[in-house]
XYZ file of C-alpha atoms in Angstrom:
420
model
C -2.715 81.571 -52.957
C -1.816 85.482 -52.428
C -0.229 87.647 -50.205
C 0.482 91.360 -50.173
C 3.356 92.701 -51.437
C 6.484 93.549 -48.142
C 7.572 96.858 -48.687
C 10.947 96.205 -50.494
C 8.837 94.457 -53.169
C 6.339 97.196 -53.642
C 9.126 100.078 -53.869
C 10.838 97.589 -56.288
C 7.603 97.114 -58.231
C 6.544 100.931 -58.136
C 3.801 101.632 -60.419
C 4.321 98.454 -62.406
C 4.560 100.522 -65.706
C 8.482 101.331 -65.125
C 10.558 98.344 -65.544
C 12.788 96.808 -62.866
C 14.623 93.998 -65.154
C 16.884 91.448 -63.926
C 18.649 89.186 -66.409
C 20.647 86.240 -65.914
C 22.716 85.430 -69.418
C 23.681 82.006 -70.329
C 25.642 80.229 -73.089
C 25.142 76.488 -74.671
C 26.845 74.378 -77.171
C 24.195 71.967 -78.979
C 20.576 71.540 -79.445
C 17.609 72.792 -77.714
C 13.621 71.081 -78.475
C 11.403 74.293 -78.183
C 9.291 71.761 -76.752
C 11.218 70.861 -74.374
C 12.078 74.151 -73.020
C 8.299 74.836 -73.087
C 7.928 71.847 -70.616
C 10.979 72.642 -68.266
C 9.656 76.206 -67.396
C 6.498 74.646 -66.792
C 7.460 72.742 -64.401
C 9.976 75.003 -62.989
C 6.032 76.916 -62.189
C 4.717 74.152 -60.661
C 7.918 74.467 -57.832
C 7.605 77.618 -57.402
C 4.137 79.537 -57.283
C 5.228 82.742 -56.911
C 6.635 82.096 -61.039
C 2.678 82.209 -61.721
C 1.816 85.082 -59.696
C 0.181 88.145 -60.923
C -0.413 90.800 -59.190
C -3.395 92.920 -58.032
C -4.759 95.848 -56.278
C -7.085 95.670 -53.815
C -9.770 98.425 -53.136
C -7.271 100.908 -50.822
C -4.964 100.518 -53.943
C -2.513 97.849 -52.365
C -0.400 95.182 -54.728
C -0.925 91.590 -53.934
C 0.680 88.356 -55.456
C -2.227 86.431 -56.448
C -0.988 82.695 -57.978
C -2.785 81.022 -61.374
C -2.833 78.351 -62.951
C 1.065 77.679 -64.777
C -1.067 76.220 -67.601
C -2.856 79.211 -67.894
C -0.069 81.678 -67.166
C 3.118 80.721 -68.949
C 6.493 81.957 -69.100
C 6.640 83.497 -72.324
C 9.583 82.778 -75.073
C 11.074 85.229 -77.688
C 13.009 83.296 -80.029
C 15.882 85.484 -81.761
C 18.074 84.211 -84.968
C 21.532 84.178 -83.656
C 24.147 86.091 -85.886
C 27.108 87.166 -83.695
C 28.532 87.197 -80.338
C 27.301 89.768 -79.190
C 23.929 89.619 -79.488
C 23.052 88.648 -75.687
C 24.620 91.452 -74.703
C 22.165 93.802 -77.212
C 19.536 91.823 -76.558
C 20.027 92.365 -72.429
C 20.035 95.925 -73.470
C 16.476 95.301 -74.592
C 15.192 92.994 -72.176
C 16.016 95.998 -69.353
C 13.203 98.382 -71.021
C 11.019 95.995 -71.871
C 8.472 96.024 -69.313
C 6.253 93.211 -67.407
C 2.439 93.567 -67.192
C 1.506 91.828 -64.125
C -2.327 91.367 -65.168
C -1.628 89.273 -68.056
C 1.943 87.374 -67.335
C 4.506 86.459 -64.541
C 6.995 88.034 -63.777
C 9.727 86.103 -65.393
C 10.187 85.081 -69.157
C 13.174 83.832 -71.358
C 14.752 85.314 -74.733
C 16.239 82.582 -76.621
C 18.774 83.806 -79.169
C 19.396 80.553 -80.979
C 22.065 79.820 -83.319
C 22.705 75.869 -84.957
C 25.571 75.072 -82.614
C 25.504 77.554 -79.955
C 22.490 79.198 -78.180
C 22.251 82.186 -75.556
C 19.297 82.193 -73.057
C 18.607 85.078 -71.231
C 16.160 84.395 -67.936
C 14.563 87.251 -67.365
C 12.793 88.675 -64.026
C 11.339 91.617 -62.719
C 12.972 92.293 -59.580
C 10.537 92.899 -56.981
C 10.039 89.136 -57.309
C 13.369 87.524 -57.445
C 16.793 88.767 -56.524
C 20.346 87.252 -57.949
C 20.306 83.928 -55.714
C 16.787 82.921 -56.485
C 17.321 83.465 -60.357
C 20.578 81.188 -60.165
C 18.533 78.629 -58.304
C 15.864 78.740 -61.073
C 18.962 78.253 -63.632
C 20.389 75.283 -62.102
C 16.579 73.939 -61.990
C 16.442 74.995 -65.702
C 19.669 73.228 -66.993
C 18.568 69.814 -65.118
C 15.151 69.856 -66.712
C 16.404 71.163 -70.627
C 19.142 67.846 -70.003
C 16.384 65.365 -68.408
C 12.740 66.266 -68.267
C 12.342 63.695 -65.839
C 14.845 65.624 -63.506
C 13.473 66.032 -59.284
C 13.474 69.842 -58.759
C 11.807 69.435 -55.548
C 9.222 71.697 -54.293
C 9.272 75.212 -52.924
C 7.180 76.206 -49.776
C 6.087 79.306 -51.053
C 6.970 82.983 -48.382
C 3.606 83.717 -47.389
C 4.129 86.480 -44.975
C 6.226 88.216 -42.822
C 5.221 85.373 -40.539
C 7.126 83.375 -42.500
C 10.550 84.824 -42.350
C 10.669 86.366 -39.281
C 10.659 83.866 -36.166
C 7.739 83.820 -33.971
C 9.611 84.982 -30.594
C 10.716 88.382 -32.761
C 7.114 88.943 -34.318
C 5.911 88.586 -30.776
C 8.373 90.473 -29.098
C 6.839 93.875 -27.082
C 10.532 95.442 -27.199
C 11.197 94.151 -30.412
C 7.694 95.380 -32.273
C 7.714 98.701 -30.374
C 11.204 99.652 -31.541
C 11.164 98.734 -34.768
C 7.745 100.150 -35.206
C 8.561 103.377 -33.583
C 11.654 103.621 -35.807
C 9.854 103.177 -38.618
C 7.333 105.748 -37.791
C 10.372 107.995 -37.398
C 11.804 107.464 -40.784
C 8.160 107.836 -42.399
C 8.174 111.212 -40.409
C 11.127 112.042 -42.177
C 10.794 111.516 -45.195
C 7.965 113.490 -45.364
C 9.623 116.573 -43.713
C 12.652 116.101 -46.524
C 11.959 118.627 -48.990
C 12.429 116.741 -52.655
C 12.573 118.458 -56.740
C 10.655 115.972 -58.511
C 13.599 116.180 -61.436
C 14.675 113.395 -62.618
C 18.141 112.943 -64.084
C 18.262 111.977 -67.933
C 19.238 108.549 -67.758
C 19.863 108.898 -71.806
C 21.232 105.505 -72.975
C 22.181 102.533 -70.996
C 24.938 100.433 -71.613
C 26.475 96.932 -70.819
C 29.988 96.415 -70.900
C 30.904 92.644 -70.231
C 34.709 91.335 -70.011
C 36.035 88.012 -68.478
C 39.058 87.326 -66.719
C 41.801 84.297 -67.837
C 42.185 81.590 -65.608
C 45.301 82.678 -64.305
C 44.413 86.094 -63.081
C 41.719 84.491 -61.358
C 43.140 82.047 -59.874
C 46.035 84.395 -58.577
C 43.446 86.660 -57.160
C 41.565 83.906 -55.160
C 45.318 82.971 -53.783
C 46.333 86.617 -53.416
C 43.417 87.162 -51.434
C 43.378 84.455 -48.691
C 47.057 84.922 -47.931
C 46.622 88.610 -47.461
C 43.647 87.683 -44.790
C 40.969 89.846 -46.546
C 37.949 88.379 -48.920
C 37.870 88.578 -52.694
C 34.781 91.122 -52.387
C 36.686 93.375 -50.213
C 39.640 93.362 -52.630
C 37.779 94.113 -55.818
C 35.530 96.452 -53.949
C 38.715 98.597 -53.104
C 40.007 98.055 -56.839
C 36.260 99.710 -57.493
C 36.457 102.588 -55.919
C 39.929 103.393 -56.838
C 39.174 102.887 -60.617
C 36.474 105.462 -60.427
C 38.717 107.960 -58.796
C 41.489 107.783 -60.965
C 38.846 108.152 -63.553
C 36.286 110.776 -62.437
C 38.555 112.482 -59.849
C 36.529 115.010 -58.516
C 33.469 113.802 -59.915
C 33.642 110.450 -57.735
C 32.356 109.545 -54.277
C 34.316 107.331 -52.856
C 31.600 105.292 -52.133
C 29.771 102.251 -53.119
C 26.881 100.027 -52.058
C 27.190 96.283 -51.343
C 24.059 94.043 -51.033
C 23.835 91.352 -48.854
C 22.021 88.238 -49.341
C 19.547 88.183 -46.713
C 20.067 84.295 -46.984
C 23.214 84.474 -45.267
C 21.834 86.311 -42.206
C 18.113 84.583 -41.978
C 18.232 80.842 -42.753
C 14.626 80.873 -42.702
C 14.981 82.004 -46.385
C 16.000 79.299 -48.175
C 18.671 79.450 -51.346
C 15.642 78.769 -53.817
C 12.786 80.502 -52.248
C 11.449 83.350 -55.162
C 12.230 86.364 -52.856
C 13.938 89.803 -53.140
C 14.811 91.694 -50.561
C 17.730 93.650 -50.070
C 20.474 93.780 -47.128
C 23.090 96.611 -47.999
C 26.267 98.010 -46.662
C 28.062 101.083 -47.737
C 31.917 101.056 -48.336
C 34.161 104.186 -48.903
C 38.384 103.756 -49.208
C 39.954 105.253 -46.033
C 42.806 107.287 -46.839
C 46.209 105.207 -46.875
C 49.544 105.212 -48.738
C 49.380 101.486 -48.684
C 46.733 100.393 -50.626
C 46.636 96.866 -49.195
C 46.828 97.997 -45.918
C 43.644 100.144 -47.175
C 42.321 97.022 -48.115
C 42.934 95.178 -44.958
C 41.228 98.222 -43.120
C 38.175 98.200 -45.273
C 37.918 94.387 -44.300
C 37.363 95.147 -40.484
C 35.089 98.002 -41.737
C 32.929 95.486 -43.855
C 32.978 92.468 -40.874
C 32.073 95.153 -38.205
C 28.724 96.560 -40.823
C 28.200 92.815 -41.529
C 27.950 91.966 -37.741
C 25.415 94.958 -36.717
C 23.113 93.559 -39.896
C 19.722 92.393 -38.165
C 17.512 91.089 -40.865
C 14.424 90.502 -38.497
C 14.451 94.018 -36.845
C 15.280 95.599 -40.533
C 12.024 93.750 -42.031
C 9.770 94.685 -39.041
C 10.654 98.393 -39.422
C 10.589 98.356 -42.933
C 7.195 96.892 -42.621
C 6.257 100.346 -40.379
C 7.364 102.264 -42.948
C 4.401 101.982 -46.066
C 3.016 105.115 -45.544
C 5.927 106.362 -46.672
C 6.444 104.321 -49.876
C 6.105 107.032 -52.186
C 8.405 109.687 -50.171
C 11.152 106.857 -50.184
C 10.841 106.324 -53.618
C 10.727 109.576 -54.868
C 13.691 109.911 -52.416
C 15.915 107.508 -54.354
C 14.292 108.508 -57.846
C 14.994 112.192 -57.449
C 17.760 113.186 -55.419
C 21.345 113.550 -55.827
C 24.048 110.785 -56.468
C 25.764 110.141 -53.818
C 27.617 106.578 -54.418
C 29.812 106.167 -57.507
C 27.983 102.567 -57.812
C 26.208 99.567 -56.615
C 29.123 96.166 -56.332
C 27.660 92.571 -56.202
C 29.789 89.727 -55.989
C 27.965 86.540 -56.575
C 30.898 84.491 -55.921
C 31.799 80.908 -57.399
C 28.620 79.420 -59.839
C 29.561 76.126 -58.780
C 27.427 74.470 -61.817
C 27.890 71.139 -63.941
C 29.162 72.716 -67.539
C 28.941 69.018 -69.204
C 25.355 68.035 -69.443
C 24.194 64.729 -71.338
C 22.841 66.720 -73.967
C 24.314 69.566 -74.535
C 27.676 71.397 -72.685
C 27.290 74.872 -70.795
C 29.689 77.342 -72.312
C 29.228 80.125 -70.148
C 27.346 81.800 -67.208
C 27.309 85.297 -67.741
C 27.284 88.069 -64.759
C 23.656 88.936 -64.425
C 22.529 92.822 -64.950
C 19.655 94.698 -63.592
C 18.335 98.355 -63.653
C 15.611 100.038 -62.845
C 14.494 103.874 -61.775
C 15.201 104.510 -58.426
C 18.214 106.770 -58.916
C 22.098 105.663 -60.083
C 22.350 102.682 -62.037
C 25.931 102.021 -62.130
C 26.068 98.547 -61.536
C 28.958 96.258 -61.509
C 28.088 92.794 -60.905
C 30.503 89.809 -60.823
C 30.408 85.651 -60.529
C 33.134 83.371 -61.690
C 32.410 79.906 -63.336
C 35.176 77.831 -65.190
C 37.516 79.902 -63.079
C 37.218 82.471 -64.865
C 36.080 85.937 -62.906
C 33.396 87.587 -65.160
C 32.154 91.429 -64.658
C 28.925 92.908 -66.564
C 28.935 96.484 -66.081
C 25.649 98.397 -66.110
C 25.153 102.066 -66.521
C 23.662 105.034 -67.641
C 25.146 107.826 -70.141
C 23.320 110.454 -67.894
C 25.303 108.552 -64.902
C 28.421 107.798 -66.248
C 29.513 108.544 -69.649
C 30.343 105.394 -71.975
C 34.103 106.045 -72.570
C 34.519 107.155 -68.813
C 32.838 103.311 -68.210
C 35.361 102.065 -70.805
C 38.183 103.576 -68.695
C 36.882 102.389 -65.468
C 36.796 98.966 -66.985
C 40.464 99.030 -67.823
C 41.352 100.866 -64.823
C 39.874 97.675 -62.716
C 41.628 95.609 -64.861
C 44.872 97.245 -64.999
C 44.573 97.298 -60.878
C 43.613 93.918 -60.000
C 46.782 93.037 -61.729
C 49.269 95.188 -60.290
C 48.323 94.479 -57.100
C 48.938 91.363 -57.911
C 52.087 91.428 -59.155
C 53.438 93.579 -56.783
């Protein structure tokens, strides 16, 4: 099975030599057969095919997802001697740099950093083929098979094309195809008039800063939230861009970027189809003396950006616009910052943490970065009620003790408002 690569993958995948890492951190208490971990990613292949995909070019130099065998292509395992609690977060560190090559392996392995009571595993993906949703589908999968081998995962039907997540009446669509195609043709146009320095910034060293909150701050923030009328996103989102303005000042944006799972918006893509593409909304705080009544503000500015999101007639033009792949690219690689960062709220992980063999101790925040410009990331997900926030960055970005402020700025915030 194969199919060419949609554009969002291939600027994701660039020249396959830069890495694009995803990782999804977990914590066990008890004891792990390398065996059968060996066997539960296998099978987790034979669901989904895209997990044994390499890819290739073809002769006008265009990447396709070409499937093998999972015998023959296997997730690979690094093993790592536990010592301390922190070394998933070191090893994450690594896992970002560490690149794929797509001719010899998929596009996902696993780092085991195991201890004689408790274990880390971090699932690891390159991101042009699987985006936060798909890699928490592939833990749950994961967990049921390490606990029974015997488990039913099911079986994927594999994205094939366009074809397949776009509905037939908008692929065939004159109005549709001519309007998305001519707007793509007008973004490819521009991009190539926009005059770019191929500079890059100095990334320097990236960082991960990881903190949890208690119970009680959680749970007073999920309460907080839905008797003020506005969603938890919105709220930290706010807290967000606050934080870096009382940090940077005049150095931040007042602006962040919010993906959207495309899920939500296209039920043609399923919850554990291996897919990444990326739906995105731009927030910036409005000016107000009131800061909830800021947030309640920025809540009909997200629902009103939410409701003009068209999936279909976004994939169709993006699919106009591979011409311009490399403009669009450099575009993002090279030109000025803009946003203060990227926020992802993945919500409640609404997993078993009692297993018949062994108990699940934690689901860390997942972290990803790659080259395309700005990697300030803050991702969050809460599991055992507990809100939990990895924070990804770049010293040439963001400077580790301004991200150490930030952190305690959020924190510091979120309970105030709160309180008060």
């Amino acid at each position: 099975m194969k199919r060419k690569l949609l554009f969002g993958e291939r600027m994701l995948y660039g020249d396959g030599k830069s890495p694009f890492n995803m990782v999804i951190p977990f914590k066990i208490k008890g004891q792990i057969a390398e065996d059968r971990l060996n066997l539960a990613l296998l099978n987790i292949q034979k669901k989904h095919a895209w997990l044994t995909a390499s890819i290739e070019f073809n002769e006008i130099k265009k990447p396709w997802f070409i499937t093998n065998s999972p015998e023959s292509f296997k997730v690979s395992v690094r093993i790592i001697d536990r010592v301390n609690e922190a070394d998933w977060r070191r090893e994450s560190e690594r896992e970002w740099n560490i690149p794929f090559d797509a001719s010899k392996a998929p596009l996902f392995r696993v780092a085991w950093i195991k201890g004689k009571e408790f274990s880390e595993f971090l699932l690891v993906f390159h991101h042009c083929l699987c985006d936060g949703t798909a890699g928490l589908s592939i833990l749950r999968e994961l967990l049921s098979l390490l606990d029974n081998p015997e488990a039913e995962i099911g079986k994927e039907i594999a994205i094939q094309s366009i074809k397949d997540i776009v509905p037939e009446q908008v692929l065939n669509s004159y109005r549709k195809r001519t309007k998305n195609s001519l707007i793509g043709k007008i973004a490819t146009l521009a991009l190539w008039i926009i005059p770019i320095k191929k500079i890059a910034i100095d990334r320097k060293r990236d960082f991960l800063i990881h903190w949890k909150l208690d119970e009680q701050l959680t749970r007073n923030i999920l309460f907080f939230c839905k008797s003020q009328g506005f969603t938890v996103n919105t709220f930290v989102s706010a807290i967000v861009l606050k934080a870096f303005k009382e940090v940077l000042a005049d150095q931040s944006f007042n602006k962040i970027s919010l993906p959207v799972d495309i899920r939500n918006l296209n039920p043609l893509i399923k919850k554990d189809h291996v897919f990444a593409f990326g739906l995105m909304i731009v927030l910036s705080a409005g000016k107000h003396h009131d800061f909830i009544e800021g947030v309640k503000d920025l809540q009909k500015d997200v629902d009103r950006k939410l409701a003009k999101l068209d999936p279909y007639a976004l994939m169709m033009m993006m699919e106009a616009c591979h011409p311009s792949l490399n403009n669009f690219s450099n575009l993002l690689k090279y030109g000025k910052t803009s946003n203060d960062c990227m926020f992802s709220n993945l919500g409640k992980l609404d997993f078993p943490d009692n297993y018949k063999n062994f108990e699940l101790e934690t689901i860390y925040s997942p972290s990803v970065i790659g080259p395309l410009g700005n990697t300030t990331t803050i991702l969050t997900s809460t599991f055992k009620n507990q809100m939990d926030f990895s924070f990804v960055a770049s010293e040439g970005y963001v400077a580790f003790n301004d991200a150490l402020l930030i952190k305690e700025k959020v924190i510091s915030l979120l309970k105030k408002h709160i309180e008060i």
